[in-house]
Coordinates of C-alpha atoms (C1' of nucleotides) in Angstrom, one line a residue:
Chain A
X29 CA 16.0 12.1 15.2
X30 CA 17.6 10.5 12.3
X31 CA 17.4 11.9 8.8
X32 CA 15.3 9.1 7.6
X33 CA 12.5 10.0 10.0
X34 CA 12.4 13.4 8.3
X35 CA 12.5 11.9 4.9
X36 CA 9.4 9.9 5.7
X37 CA 7.5 13.0 6.5
X38 CA 8.7 15.0 3.6
X39 CA 6.7 14.7 0.4
X40 CA 8.3 12.1 -1.8
X41 CA 8.3 14.5 -4.7
X42 CA 10.5 17.1 -3.1
X43 CA 14.1 16.5 -4.1
X44 CA 15.5 18.7 -1.4
X45 CA 18.4 16.9 0.3
X46 CA 17.3 15.9 3.7
X47 CA 19.9 17.8 5.7
X48 CA 18.7 21.0 4.1
X49 CA 15.1 20.1 4.7
X50 CA 16.0 19.5 8.3
X51 CA 17.7 22.8 8.5
X52 CA 14.7 24.6 7.0
X53 CA 12.6 22.9 9.5
X54 CA 14.5 23.7 12.6
X55 CA 16.5 26.8 11.9
X56 CA 14.7 29.1 9.6
X57 CA 11.2 27.8 10.1
X58 CA 9.5 31.2 9.9
X59 CA 12.4 33.6 9.6
X60 CA 11.8 34.5 13.2
X61 CA 14.6 35.2 15.5
X62 CA 15.2 32.1 17.6
X63 CA 13.8 32.5 21.1
X64 CA 13.9 29.7 23.7
X65 CA 13.0 29.7 27.4
X66 CA 14.0 27.8 30.4
X67 CA 11.0 27.7 32.8
X68 CA 11.8 26.3 36.2
X69 CA 9.6 26.2 39.2
X70 CA 11.2 27.7 42.3
X71 CA 10.7 24.7 44.5
X72 CA 14.2 23.7 45.5
X73 CA 17.7 23.1 44.2
X74 CA 18.4 22.7 40.5
X75 CA 19.4 19.2 39.7
X76 CA 21.3 17.7 36.8
X77 CA 18.3 17.2 34.6
X78 CA 17.3 20.8 35.1
X79 CA 20.7 22.2 34.3
X80 CA 20.9 20.1 31.2
X81 CA 17.6 21.4 30.0
X82 CA 18.9 25.0 30.5
X83 CA 22.1 24.1 28.8
X84 CA 20.4 22.6 25.7
X85 CA 18.2 25.6 25.5
X86 CA 21.1 28.0 25.9
X87 CA 23.2 26.1 23.3
X88 CA 20.5 26.0 20.8
X89 CA 19.7 29.7 21.2
X90 CA 23.3 30.8 20.9
X91 CA 24.0 28.5 18.1
X92 CA 21.3 30.2 16.1
X93 CA 22.1 33.7 17.4
X94 CA 18.9 33.8 19.3
X95 CA 17.6 34.8 22.7
X96 CA 17.7 32.7 25.9
X97 CA 14.9 33.6 28.3
X98 CA 14.3 32.5 31.9
X99 CA 10.8 32.5 33.0
X100 CA 9.9 31.6 36.6
X101 CA 6.9 29.3 36.7
X102 CA 5.6 29.9 40.2
X103 CA 1.9 29.3 39.8
X104 CA 1.8 26.8 42.6
X105 CA 2.1 28.9 45.8
X106 CA 1.8 25.8 48.0
X107 CA 5.2 24.6 46.6
X108 CA 6.9 27.9 46.6
X109 CA 10.3 27.8 48.4
X110 CA 12.1 30.8 49.6
X111 CA 15.5 31.3 48.0
X112 CA 14.9 28.9 45.2
X113 CA 14.7 31.5 42.5
X114 CA 17.9 33.2 43.7
X115 CA 19.5 29.8 43.7
X116 CA 18.6 29.2 40.1
X117 CA 20.2 32.4 39.0
X118 CA 23.3 31.7 41.0
X119 CA 23.6 28.4 39.3
X120 CA 23.2 29.9 35.9
X121 CA 25.9 32.4 36.7
X122 CA 28.2 29.7 38.0
X123 CA 27.7 27.8 34.8
X124 CA 28.2 30.8 32.6
X125 CA 24.8 30.7 31.1
X126 CA 23.6 34.2 31.1
X127 CA 20.0 34.8 30.2
X128 CA 19.1 37.6 27.8
X129 CA 15.8 38.1 29.5
X130 CA 14.6 37.1 33.0
X131 CA 13.0 38.6 36.1
X132 CA 16.5 39.4 37.2
X133 CA 17.9 40.7 33.9
X134 CA 14.7 42.4 32.7
X135 CA 13.5 42.4 29.1
X136 CA 10.7 43.6 26.8
X137 CA 8.2 40.9 27.8
X138 CA 8.3 41.4 31.5
X139 CA 7.1 40.4 34.0
X140 CA 8.9 37.0 33.7
X141 CA 7.3 35.5 36.8
X142 CA 4.0 33.8 36.2
X143 CA 2.7 34.8 39.5
X144 CA 2.9 38.4 38.4
X145 CA 1.0 37.7 35.2
X146 CA -2.0 36.2 36.8
X147 CA -4.6 38.4 35.2
X148 CA -3.4 37.6 31.7
X149 CA -4.3 33.9 31.9
X150 CA -7.8 34.4 33.1
X151 CA -8.6 36.4 30.0
X152 CA -7.5 33.5 27.8
X153 CA -9.4 31.0 29.9
X154 CA -12.5 33.1 29.4
X155 CA -11.9 33.2 25.7
X156 CA -11.8 29.4 25.6
X157 CA -15.0 29.2 27.7
X158 CA -16.8 31.7 25.3
X159 CA -15.7 29.6 22.4
X160 CA -17.0 26.4 24.0
X161 CA -13.5 24.9 24.2
X162 CA -13.4 25.0 28.0
X163 CA -15.9 24.9 30.8
X164 CA -16.5 25.6 34.5
X165 CA -16.2 22.7 36.9
X166 CA -17.4 23.0 40.4
X167 CA -16.3 19.6 41.8
X168 CA -14.2 20.0 44.8
X169 CA -10.8 18.2 45.2
X170 CA -12.3 16.1 47.9
X171 CA -15.2 15.0 45.7
X172 CA -12.8 14.0 42.9
X173 CA -10.5 12.2 45.2
X174 CA -13.4 10.2 46.5
X175 CA -14.3 9.3 42.9
X176 CA -10.8 8.2 42.2
X177 CA -10.9 5.9 45.2
X178 CA -14.3 4.6 44.3
X179 CA -13.7 4.1 40.6
X180 CA -10.4 2.6 39.4
X181 CA -8.8 4.6 36.7
X182 CA -11.2 7.4 37.1
X183 CA -10.6 10.3 34.8
X184 CA -12.3 13.6 34.2
X185 CA -13.0 13.2 30.6
X186 CA -15.6 13.0 27.9
X187 CA -17.5 10.1 29.4
X188 CA -17.4 11.3 33.0
X189 CA -17.9 15.0 32.6
X190 CA -21.5 14.5 31.7
X191 CA -22.4 13.4 35.2
X192 CA -20.1 15.7 37.2
X193 CA -20.7 19.2 38.5
X194 CA -19.8 21.4 35.6
X195 CA -21.2 23.8 33.1
X196 CA -21.5 21.1 30.5
X197 CA -23.7 18.9 32.6
X198 CA -25.6 21.5 34.6
X199 CA -28.3 23.8 33.3
X200 CA -27.4 27.3 32.4
X201 CA -29.4 28.6 35.3
X202 CA -27.7 26.3 37.8
X203 CA -24.3 27.4 36.6
X204 CA -25.2 31.1 36.8
X205 CA -26.5 30.5 40.3
X206 CA -23.3 28.8 41.4
X207 CA -21.2 31.5 39.8
X208 CA -23.3 34.2 41.4
X209 CA -22.9 32.5 44.8
X210 CA -19.1 32.7 44.3
X211 CA -18.8 28.9 44.4
X212 CA -15.2 28.0 43.8
X213 CA -14.6 26.5 40.4
X214 CA -11.8 25.5 38.0
X215 CA -11.8 25.8 34.3
X216 CA -11.2 22.6 32.4
X217 CA -10.3 22.1 28.7
X218 CA -13.0 20.2 26.8
X219 CA -11.2 17.5 24.9
X220 CA -12.7 16.6 21.6
X221 CA -14.1 13.1 21.3
X222 CA -12.0 11.4 18.7
X223 CA -9.4 13.5 17.1
X224 CA -5.8 12.7 16.1
X225 CA -3.4 15.2 17.6
X226 CA 0.1 15.1 16.4
X227 CA 3.2 17.3 16.1
X228 CA 6.7 16.9 15.0
X229 CA 9.1 16.6 17.8
X230 CA 12.6 17.8 16.9
X231 CA 14.1 14.8 18.6
X232 CA 11.5 12.1 18.2
X233 CA 9.8 12.9 14.9
X234 CA 6.1 12.5 14.5
X235 CA 4.3 11.9 17.7
X236 CA 0.6 11.2 17.8
X237 CA -2.2 11.1 20.4
X238 CA -5.9 10.5 20.2
X239 CA -7.9 13.0 22.1
X240 CA -10.2 10.2 23.5
X241 CA -7.2 9.2 25.6
X242 CA -6.5 12.5 27.2
X243 CA -8.5 13.9 30.1
X244 CA -10.0 17.4 30.6
X245 CA -7.1 19.0 32.2
X246 CA -7.6 21.9 34.6
X247 CA -6.5 25.2 33.0
X248 CA -7.4 27.6 35.7
X249 CA -7.3 26.6 39.3
X250 CA -9.8 27.7 42.0
X251 CA -7.4 30.3 43.3
X252 CA -7.4 31.9 39.9
X253 CA -3.9 30.8 39.0
X254 CA -3.3 29.0 35.8
X255 CA -1.9 25.5 35.7
X256 CA 1.2 24.8 33.8
X257 CA -0.8 23.8 30.7
X258 CA -2.4 27.2 30.2
X259 CA 0.5 29.2 31.4
X260 CA 3.2 27.7 29.1
X261 CA 1.0 28.1 26.0
X262 CA 0.0 31.7 26.8
X263 CA 3.5 32.8 27.8
X264 CA 5.3 31.0 25.0
X265 CA 3.0 32.9 22.7
X266 CA 3.3 36.2 24.4
X267 CA 7.0 35.9 24.7
X268 CA 7.3 34.8 21.1
X269 CA 9.1 31.6 21.9
X270 CA 10.1 29.7 18.7
X271 CA 11.5 26.5 20.2
X272 CA 10.4 24.8 23.3
X273 CA 12.6 22.2 25.0
X274 CA 11.6 20.3 28.1
X275 CA 12.0 16.9 29.7
X276 CA 10.4 13.8 28.3
X277 CA 8.0 13.6 31.2
X278 CA 6.0 16.3 29.5
X279 CA 5.3 14.3 26.4
X280 CA 2.0 12.9 27.6
X281 CA 0.6 16.3 28.1
X282 CA 1.8 17.7 24.8
X283 CA -1.6 17.0 23.2
X284 CA -3.2 19.4 25.6
X285 CA -0.7 22.1 24.7
X286 CA -1.1 21.5 21.0
X287 CA -4.8 21.8 21.3
X288 CA -4.5 25.0 23.3
X289 CA -2.3 26.4 20.6
X290 CA -4.8 25.4 18.0
X291 CA -7.7 27.1 19.9
X292 CA -5.9 30.2 21.0
X293 CA -3.2 31.3 18.6
X294 CA -3.1 28.9 15.7
X295 CA -0.8 26.0 15.0
X296 CA 1.3 28.0 12.7
X297 CA 2.4 30.1 15.7
X298 CA 3.3 27.1 17.8
X299 CA 6.9 26.7 18.8
X300 CA 8.7 23.6 17.7
X301 CA 8.9 21.1 20.5
X302 CA 11.7 18.9 21.6
X303 CA 11.3 16.5 24.4
X304 CA 14.6 15.8 26.0
X305 CA 15.5 12.3 27.2
X306 CA 15.7 11.8 31.0
X307 CA 18.8 11.3 33.1
X308 CA 18.5 8.0 34.8
X309 CA 19.7 6.4 38.0
X310 CA 23.1 4.8 37.7
X311 CA 21.8 1.5 39.2
X312 CA 18.4 0.1 38.6
X313 CA 15.9 2.1 36.5
X314 CA 14.1 5.4 36.6
X315 CA 14.7 9.0 36.8
X316 CA 17.7 10.2 38.7
X317 CA 16.7 11.8 41.9
X318 CA 18.3 13.6 44.8
X319 CA 17.8 10.5 46.9
X320 CA 20.0 8.5 44.5
X321 CA 22.8 10.9 44.9
X322 CA 22.5 10.8 48.7
X323 CA 22.3 7.0 48.6
X324 CA 25.2 6.5 46.2
X325 CA 27.4 9.4 47.5
X326 CA 27.4 11.9 44.7
X327 CA 25.9 15.3 44.2
X328 CA 22.8 15.7 42.0
X329 CA 22.4 19.5 42.5
X330 CA 24.5 22.0 40.7
X331 CA 25.4 23.9 43.9
X332 CA 24.8 23.4 47.6
X333 CA 21.2 23.8 48.4
X334 CA 19.8 24.4 51.9
X335 CA 16.2 23.7 52.4
X336 CA 14.8 26.7 54.3
X337 CA 12.3 24.6 56.1
X338 CA 14.4 21.7 57.3
X339 CA 17.7 23.5 57.2
X340 CA 19.1 20.5 55.6
X341 CA 21.9 21.0 53.1
X342 CA 22.3 19.0 49.9
X343 CA 25.8 19.0 48.4
X344 CA 26.3 20.5 44.9
X345 CA 28.8 19.8 42.2
X346 CA 30.4 23.2 42.8
X347 CA 31.1 22.6 46.4
X348 CA 32.2 19.1 45.7
X349 CA 35.1 20.6 43.7
X350 CA 33.8 20.6 40.2
X351 CA 34.9 23.2 37.7
X352 CA 31.9 24.8 35.9
X353 CA 33.6 23.9 32.6
X354 CA 33.6 20.3 33.5
X355 CA 30.1 20.3 34.8
X356 CA 28.8 21.9 31.6
X357 CA 30.8 19.5 29.5
X358 CA 29.7 16.4 31.2
X359 CA 26.1 17.4 31.0
X360 CA 26.2 18.3 27.4
X361 CA 27.5 14.9 26.4
X362 CA 24.8 13.1 28.4
X363 CA 22.5 12.4 25.5
X364 CA 24.3 14.4 22.9
X365 CA 27.5 14.2 20.9
X366 CA 28.8 15.8 17.8
X367 CA 29.4 12.6 16.0
X368 CA 33.2 12.7 16.3
X369 CA 35.5 11.3 19.0
X370 CA 35.7 14.6 20.8
X371 CA 34.7 14.5 24.4
X372 CA 36.1 17.7 25.8
X373 CA 34.2 20.8 24.8
X374 CA 34.4 24.4 25.9
X375 CA 31.1 26.3 26.1
X376 CA 32.1 28.1 22.9
X377 CA 32.7 24.8 21.1
X378 CA 29.4 23.5 22.4
X379 CA 27.6 26.5 21.0
X380 CA 29.2 26.0 17.7
X381 CA 28.6 22.3 17.4
X382 CA 25.3 21.8 19.1
X383 CA 22.4 20.5 17.1
X384 CA 19.1 19.4 18.6
X385 CA 18.8 16.6 16.0
X386 CA 21.8 14.9 17.5
X387 CA 20.2 14.6 20.9
X388 CA 19.3 11.0 21.8
X389 CA 15.8 9.6 22.2
X390 CA 16.7 7.3 25.0
X391 CA 17.5 8.2 28.5
X392 CA 21.1 7.9 29.8
X393 CA 22.1 6.5 33.1
X394 CA 24.3 8.9 35.0
X395 CA 27.8 7.7 35.6
X396 CA 29.6 9.5 38.4
X397 CA 32.9 7.9 37.5
X398 CA 32.8 9.5 34.1
X399 CA 31.7 12.8 35.6
X400 CA 34.8 12.7 37.7
X401 CA 36.9 12.0 34.7
X402 CA 35.7 15.1 33.0
X403 CA 36.6 17.2 36.0
X404 CA 40.1 15.7 36.2
X405 CA 40.6 16.4 32.5
X406 CA 39.5 20.0 32.9
X407 CA 41.7 20.5 35.9
X408 CA 44.6 19.1 33.9
X409 CA 43.8 21.0 30.8
X410 CA 43.3 24.4 32.2
X411 CA 46.2 26.5 33.5
X412 CA 46.1 26.7 37.3
X413 CA 45.6 30.5 36.9
X414 CA 42.1 29.6 35.8
X415 CA 41.1 28.3 39.1
X416 CA 43.7 29.3 41.7
X417 CA 41.3 31.9 43.0
X418 CA 38.8 29.1 43.8
X419 CA 41.5 26.8 45.3
X420 CA 43.2 29.4 47.5
X421 CA 40.3 29.8 49.9
X422 CA 40.3 26.0 50.4
X423 CA 43.8 26.2 51.7
X424 CA 43.0 29.1 53.9
X425 CA 40.0 27.3 55.3
X426 CA 42.5 24.7 56.6
X427 CA 44.7 27.3 58.1
X428 CA 47.4 26.9 55.5
X429 CA 49.3 30.1 54.8
X430 CA 50.0 30.6 51.1
X431 CA 53.1 32.0 49.4
X432 CA 52.9 34.7 46.7
X433 CA 50.6 34.0 43.8
X434 CA 53.3 33.0 41.2
X435 CA 54.7 30.4 43.5
X436 CA 51.2 29.1 44.5
X437 CA 50.1 28.8 40.9
X438 CA 53.4 27.0 40.0
X439 CA 52.8 24.5 42.7
X440 CA 49.2 23.9 41.5
X441 CA 50.4 23.3 38.0
X442 CA 52.9 20.7 39.1
X443 CA 50.3 18.7 41.1
X444 CA 47.2 19.3 39.1
X445 CA 47.3 16.0 37.2
X446 CA 46.8 14.2 40.5
X447 CA 43.6 16.0 41.3
X448 CA 40.1 14.8 40.5
X449 CA 38.4 17.5 42.5
X450 CA 39.5 21.1 43.3
X451 CA 39.5 20.1 46.9
X452 CA 42.2 17.5 46.2
X453 CA 44.7 20.3 45.9
X454 CA 44.7 20.8 49.6
X455 CA 46.1 17.3 50.1
X456 CA 48.2 17.2 47.0
X457 CA 49.9 20.6 47.5
X458 CA 49.4 21.4 51.2
X459 CA 52.8 19.9 52.2
X460 CA 54.5 22.5 50.1
X461 CA 53.3 25.2 52.4
X462 CA 52.9 23.5 55.7
X463 CA 54.5 20.6 57.7
X464 CA 52.2 17.6 57.2
X465 CA 49.7 17.3 60.1
X466 CA 49.5 13.6 59.7
X467 CA 52.3 11.3 58.7
X468 CA 51.8 7.7 57.6
X469 CA 54.2 6.3 60.1
X470 CA 52.6 2.8 59.6
X471 CA 54.0 2.7 56.1
X472 CA 57.6 3.2 57.4
X473 CA 57.6 1.5 60.7
X474 CA 57.6 -2.2 59.6
X475 CA 60.9 -1.8 57.7
X476 CA 62.5 0.7 60.0
X477 CA 65.8 -0.4 61.4
X478 CA 69.1 0.9 62.9
X479 CA 70.8 1.2 59.6
X480 CA 68.0 3.4 58.1
X481 CA 67.8 5.5 61.2
X482 CA 71.5 6.1 61.0
X483 CA 71.2 7.0 57.4
X484 CA 68.7 9.7 58.1
X485 CA 70.7 11.0 61.0
X486 CA 73.7 11.3 58.7
X487 CA 71.6 12.8 56.0
X488 CA 70.6 15.6 58.3
X489 CA 74.2 16.2 59.0
X490 CA 75.1 16.3 55.4
X491 CA 72.2 18.4 54.3
X492 CA 73.1 20.8 57.1
X493 CA 76.4 21.5 55.4
X494 CA 74.8 22.3 52.1
X495 CA 75.2 25.8 50.9
X496 CA 73.6 25.1 47.6
X497 CA 70.0 23.8 47.9
X498 CA 68.6 22.4 44.7
X499 CA 67.1 19.1 43.7
X500 CA 70.1 17.9 41.8
X501 CA 72.5 18.4 44.6
X502 CA 70.1 17.0 47.2
X503 CA 69.6 13.9 45.1
X504 CA 73.3 13.4 44.6
X505 CA 74.2 13.8 48.3
X506 CA 71.4 11.4 49.2
X507 CA 72.5 8.7 46.8
X508 CA 76.2 9.0 47.6
X509 CA 75.4 8.6 51.3
X510 CA 73.2 5.6 50.6
X511 CA 75.9 4.0 48.5
X512 CA 78.6 4.6 51.2
X513 CA 76.3 3.0 53.8
X514 CA 75.5 0.1 51.4
X515 CA 71.8 0.7 51.5
X516 CA 69.7 0.6 48.3
X517 CA 68.4 4.1 47.6
X518 CA 65.1 2.6 46.7
X519 CA 64.5 1.5 50.3
X520 CA 65.2 5.0 51.5
X521 CA 63.2 6.9 49.0
X522 CA 59.8 6.0 50.3
X523 CA 60.5 6.8 54.0
X524 CA 62.0 10.1 52.8
X525 CA 58.9 10.9 50.8
X526 CA 56.7 10.1 53.7
X527 CA 58.7 12.3 56.0
X528 CA 58.4 15.3 53.7
X529 CA 54.9 14.7 52.3
X530 CA 53.1 12.7 54.9
X531 CA 52.1 9.8 52.7
X532 CA 52.8 7.8 49.5
X533 CA 51.9 10.5 47.0
X534 CA 53.2 13.7 45.4
X535 CA 55.7 14.7 42.8
X536 CA 59.5 14.1 42.8
X537 CA 60.8 14.1 46.4
X538 CA 63.9 16.1 45.8
X539 CA 61.9 18.8 44.0
X540 CA 59.8 19.0 47.1
X541 CA 62.8 19.2 49.4
X542 CA 64.2 22.0 47.2
X543 CA 61.0 23.9 47.4
X544 CA 60.3 23.7 51.1
X545 CA 63.9 24.7 51.9
X546 CA 66.7 23.5 54.0
X547 CA 65.4 24.3 57.5
X548 CA 62.0 22.8 56.8
X549 CA 63.4 19.7 55.2
X550 CA 65.6 19.0 58.1
X551 CA 62.8 19.7 60.5
X552 CA 60.5 17.2 58.8
X553 CA 63.1 14.4 58.8
X554 CA 63.9 15.0 62.4
X555 CA 60.3 15.1 63.5
X556 CA 59.5 11.7 61.9
X557 CA 62.6 10.0 63.1
X558 CA 61.7 10.9 66.6
X559 CA 58.3 9.3 66.3
X560 CA 59.7 6.0 64.9
X561 CA 60.8 3.1 67.1
X562 CA 63.3 0.5 66.3
X563 CA 62.1 -3.1 66.8
Chain B
rG10 C1' -5.0 -0.9 33.8
rG11 C1' -4.5 2.9 29.8
rA12 C1' -1.7 6.1 26.6
rG13 C1' 2.9 7.8 25.0
rC14 C1' 8.1 7.1 24.5
rG15 C1' 12.3 4.2 24.4
rU16 C1' 16.1 -0.4 23.9
rU17 C1' 24.2 -1.0 20.3
rG18 C1' 29.6 -4.0 25.7
rG19 C1' 28.8 -3.0 33.1
rU20 C1' 28.1 2.7 31.8
rC21 C1' 28.2 6.9 28.0
rA22 C1' 28.1 6.0 22.9
rA23 C1' 29.7 6.2 16.9
rG24 C1' 27.7 3.8 13.0
rG25 C1' 24.0 2.0 10.0
rG26 C1' 21.5 -3.3 4.5
rG27 C1' 27.7 -6.6 3.3
rU28 C1' 32.5 -3.4 8.8
rU29 C1' 37.7 -7.1 12.2
rA30 C1' 30.6 -2.9 15.0
rA31 C1' 34.6 3.3 16.3
rG32 C1' 35.9 5.9 20.7
rA33 C1' 35.5 7.1 26.1
rC34 C1' 34.6 5.7 31.5
rA35 C1' 35.1 1.6 34.6
rC36 C1' 37.7 -3.3 35.0
rC37 C1' 42.3 -6.6 34.0
rU38 C1' 47.6 -7.2 32.3
rC39 C1' 52.1 -4.9 31.1
rC40 C1' 55.5 -0.5 30.2
rC41 C1' 57.0 4.3 32.2
rU42 C1' 57.6 6.3 37.1
rU43 C1' 62.7 4.2 43.4
rU44 C1' 55.6 7.0 45.7
rC45 C1' 50.9 8.5 43.9
rA46 C1' 49.1 10.3 39.6
rC47 C1' 49.8 11.4 34.3
rG48 C1' 51.2 9.0 29.9
rG49 C1' 51.8 4.6 26.7
rA50 C1' 50.7 -0.7 25.0
rG51 C1' 47.4 -4.6 25.2
rG52 C1' 43.0 -7.5 27.1
rA53 C1' 38.1 -9.0 28.3
rA54 C1' 33.0 -7.5 27.1
rU55 C1' 27.9 -5.7 22.9
rC56 C1' 23.7 -4.8 18.4
rA57 C1' 16.8 -7.4 23.9
rC58 C1' 13.9 -11.6 21.5
rG59 C1' 10.8 -13.7 17.4
rG60 C1' 9.1 -13.3 12.7
rG61 C1' 9.3 -11.2 8.0
rU62 C1' 11.6 -8.1 3.4
rU63 C1' 16.4 -9.2 1.1
rC64 C1' 21.5 -12.8 -2.1
rG65 C1' 22.6 -10.6 2.8
rA66 C1' 20.0 -7.8 8.5
rU67 C1' 22.7 -4.8 14.3
rU68 C1' 20.7 -1.4 10.5
rC69 C1' 14.2 -1.6 7.1
rC70 C1' 8.9 -3.6 8.5
rC71 C1' 5.7 -6.2 12.0
rG72 C1' 5.1 -8.4 16.5
rU73 C1' 6.9 -9.7 21.6
rA74 C1' 9.5 -8.8 25.9
rC75 C1' 11.5 -5.4 29.0
rG76 C1' 12.1 -0.5 30.8
rC77 C1' 10.6 4.5 31.5
rU78 C1' 7.2 8.7 31.7
rC79 C1' 2.4 10.4 32.4
rU80 C1' -2.4 9.2 34.1
rA81 C1' -3.2 16.0 40.5
rC82 C1' -6.8 22.4 41.2
rC83 C1' 2.5 19.7 40.8
rA84 C1' 5.5 21.4 37.5

RNA sequence: GGAGCGUUGGUCAAGGGGUUAAGACACCUCCCUUUCACGGAGGAAUCACGGGUUCGAUUCCCGUACGCUCUACCA
């Protein structure tokens, strides 16, 4: 939201500078401690959009010295997935976003799983029915489905509810009878006929709806579980949530929530809403989905997720070789920036600089290239000691034995600027610790001749005599030999590199030779010569 | 269909009544580097359209187009 949007809404007579007004509005609205919640459904892996929602919640809370709560919204038992909740907490831990309250961390407002709060919601639903703000509806799902098929754009609303099976259309006696017979029913909100429902969104400014356009949403399902609509409002109230951030896809149902607040707890108690822009597909249009990642070859989940039913694993950013610092960073700047040129932020800096007003209104297409850049930057920026413990197992998995830690870290630091992913270290540094398994012979072969072969044979002889083994000496011997044989050193450098490294990459060759030692250097040269043929 | 929301280079974006309209990613050229990266210099490329308001609109207003989200006893 821009300052001007606020200015429009503020009385023209107040001469409070807009930034202050804005601050009053968002920060000290009611002198209450800031409390935000992330409320995921445990239905699968957490994708980019979800993590960004957590992140913005977390940053806002911590920026204001408030609490960050995680509440599990598991009211739909048909969609419940085993392991999904644990996955969510593992992801938060990896990202370094520690909840102050959650089913795992406890807290004064437990339980934090909606399935464990079932009785609470019924009581509020009853309150609404008693006040005439909600009603029983006995129509079965099948009946309604048939209606939708039959009537285009069918909605359960003020015009249709009079002819459907509910406590508004039926006689009191009929309703009592149905209830007594334990007929399954849902509770629906009774939307007023023609009222303007508006609220101030922290990102979008004033947003308005007319109640005539919104249908009578189900509040309590036939199984006694609340729908999201009832549950968020009740729990946000009970858990004293002051600011509620969620994806933009929730905007159309905001009027239902506003109305519920009005009926149940009073608008002055309502948290301030902010509807976050969506993360879009890189190509085409629409919300980024797991399928897009699969299709385009990049992760959309934070960490690997294995579906317990299909046993199918979806790759995550973590396993792809992303640093959590980079992951957090790239998500934070997708739809937000601090107004300066800065692009690299630590979590601490994000907490300090974050402001919900600077979040964009429009969705952002996800750019994996840029995401990779962030990771590369973070790998480069951080000392290797920060991630050597993550990288070491990757080498071990390939059967590469590692030297002592100091040496290992030193090697990582020398090659880190060539790594986009943590996994790249295996290729970029593996040759320091192990003879290359594959050597790019094809890159040497075409220009290989008797003279070059002789050079390397002689080089082996020369190097064998060396008692001092450091890069300066090795380079000097190499060049002198080249000169004496009237071959340009440049023509020999690449073959030499490939012999030692396996391919056309890596840091200075003589440094590598110095590191791997005399015996190993000679061994690698010999081995490759043996595999080359002279045309 | 309806409602709501959105729209600055290919992408992320700063900015906002008068500017040569920042910066980053990607792309191209060159330098550095006897490899690959890193780094450095440069290049190409943009305010969706139409009306207003105004001396002046990318910026403010109104339309239009386009896009997205929702339209479930899912969240």
